[in-house]
Amino acid sequence: MSWLQFIADLVGVLAWPVLVSVGLVIFRKPITALAQGMAAGRSLKRVKAGPIEAEWEQQLDQTEQAMVGAAQLQNERPDSDTAEDPHTEELLALASKSPTGALLKAFQLLEIELSRVAEESGVLKDSKRRSTPQLSRLLHADGRIDDETMTSVRSVSEVRNQVVHEDADITPARAAQYVLVAMELRSRVGRISGR
């Protein structure tokens, strides 16, 4: 065996261990974050490290907790506007048949209400179309909605975007919770203008 053959064989044998070691060194921070997240009980959905992507379901879990809180609030206040809203019952029925459809319709109704209130209150200075989180920030900056409402609007927007753009699975139960939160937010926003 010649020296060149020996070196070629050695490189062939060591290539994968060296590549894995270099990868571990380069991606040590994301790998550490991943391990800590899994140890904390979070499930993995996606994390970004260069061309590799993975992300925690943390946003969905936090929003779900907010949804559960709003659903409990709804149960404590059966006389609220949300309970009387005919859209709520329709959307809850739709959630069992088409969770994504119910989520999208609930979000659309919230978006329409935010647009209406922003327009009627004079917060919009031009006819430029704005996203739902932008509308909530404008209403918040004008003192028309509180921090909790603005944050909740942003959270339901993020969940909607994950379902639509990232094909996140949504169960009928989660869709029903989402509907209750979105309709409660819609009701809060509607109360700004006295509706």
CSV table of C-alpha atoms in Angstrom, one decimal, residues 74-158:
chain,number,residue,atom,x,y,z
A,74,GLN,CA,-66.6,33.2,28.6
A,75,ASN,CA,-68.1,30.4,30.8
A,76,GLU,CA,-68.0,32.7,33.8
A,77,ARG,CA,-69.9,35.5,31.9
A,78,PRO,CA,-72.7,33.8,29.9
A,79,ASP,CA,-74.4,37.2,29.5
A,80,SER,CA,-71.4,38.6,27.6
A,81,ASP,CA,-71.6,39.9,24.0
A,82,THR,CA,-69.8,36.8,22.7
A,83,ALA,CA,-72.4,34.4,24.1
A,84,GLU,CA,-75.1,36.5,22.3
A,85,ASP,CA,-73.3,36.7,19.1
A,86,PRO,CA,-74.9,34.4,16.5
A,87,HIS,CA,-71.5,34.0,14.7
A,88,THR,CA,-70.0,32.3,17.8
A,89,GLU,CA,-72.5,29.4,17.8
A,90,GLU,CA,-72.1,29.0,14.0
A,91,LEU,CA,-68.3,29.0,14.3
A,92,LEU,CA,-68.3,26.5,17.1
A,93,ALA,CA,-70.4,24.2,15.1
A,94,LEU,CA,-68.1,24.7,12.1
A,95,ALA,CA,-65.0,24.0,14.3
A,96,SER,CA,-66.1,20.3,14.6
A,97,LYS,CA,-66.5,19.9,10.9
A,98,SER,CA,-63.8,22.2,9.5
A,99,PRO,CA,-61.4,23.4,12.2
A,100,THR,CA,-59.3,25.5,9.7
A,101,GLY,CA,-62.5,27.0,8.2
A,102,ALA,CA,-63.8,28.1,11.7
A,103,LEU,CA,-60.4,29.6,12.6
A,104,LEU,CA,-60.2,31.6,9.3
A,105,LYS,CA,-63.8,32.8,9.6
A,106,ALA,CA,-63.3,33.9,13.2
A,107,PHE,CA,-60.1,35.7,12.3
A,108,GLN,CA,-61.8,37.4,9.4
A,109,LEU,CA,-64.6,38.7,11.7
A,110,LEU,CA,-62.0,40.0,14.1
A,111,GLU,CA,-60.1,41.7,11.3
A,112,ILE,CA,-63.3,43.3,10.0
A,113,GLU,CA,-64.2,44.6,13.4
A,114,LEU,CA,-60.7,46.1,14.0
A,115,SER,CA,-60.8,47.8,10.6
A,116,ARG,CA,-64.3,49.2,11.3
A,117,VAL,CA,-63.3,50.6,14.7
A,118,ALA,CA,-60.0,52.0,13.4
A,119,GLU,CA,-61.8,53.7,10.6
A,120,GLU,CA,-64.7,55.1,12.7
A,121,SER,CA,-62.3,56.3,15.4
A,122,GLY,CA,-60.2,58.2,12.9
A,123,VAL,CA,-57.0,56.2,13.8
A,124,LEU,CA,-56.5,55.5,10.1
A,125,LYS,CA,-55.0,58.5,8.4
A,126,ASP,CA,-55.1,57.0,4.9
A,127,SER,CA,-56.8,54.3,2.9
A,128,LYS,CA,-53.7,52.0,3.0
A,129,ARG,CA,-54.6,48.4,4.0
A,130,ARG,CA,-53.1,47.2,7.2
A,131,SER,CA,-52.6,43.8,8.8
A,132,THR,CA,-54.6,42.9,11.9
A,133,PRO,CA,-51.6,43.3,14.2
A,134,GLN,CA,-51.0,46.7,12.7
A,135,LEU,CA,-54.6,47.8,13.3
A,136,SER,CA,-54.4,46.6,16.9
A,137,ARG,CA,-51.1,48.6,17.4
A,138,LEU,CA,-52.7,51.7,16.0
A,139,LEU,CA,-55.7,51.4,18.3
A,140,HIS,CA,-53.4,50.7,21.2
A,141,ALA,CA,-51.2,53.7,20.5
A,142,ASP,CA,-54.4,55.8,20.4
A,143,GLY,CA,-55.4,54.4,23.8
A,144,ARG,CA,-58.5,52.6,22.5
A,145,ILE,CA,-57.4,49.0,23.4
A,146,ASP,CA,-55.3,47.8,26.3
A,147,ASP,CA,-52.0,45.8,26.3
A,148,GLU,CA,-53.7,42.5,26.8
A,149,THR,CA,-56.0,43.0,23.9
A,150,MET,CA,-53.2,44.0,21.6
A,151,THR,CA,-51.1,41.1,22.6
A,152,SER,CA,-54.0,38.7,22.2
A,153,VAL,CA,-54.7,40.0,18.7
A,154,ARG,CA,-51.1,39.4,17.8
A,155,SER,CA,-51.2,35.9,19.2
A,156,VAL,CA,-54.3,34.9,17.3
A,157,SER,CA,-52.8,36.4,14.2
A,158,GLU,CA,-49.7,34.3,14.6
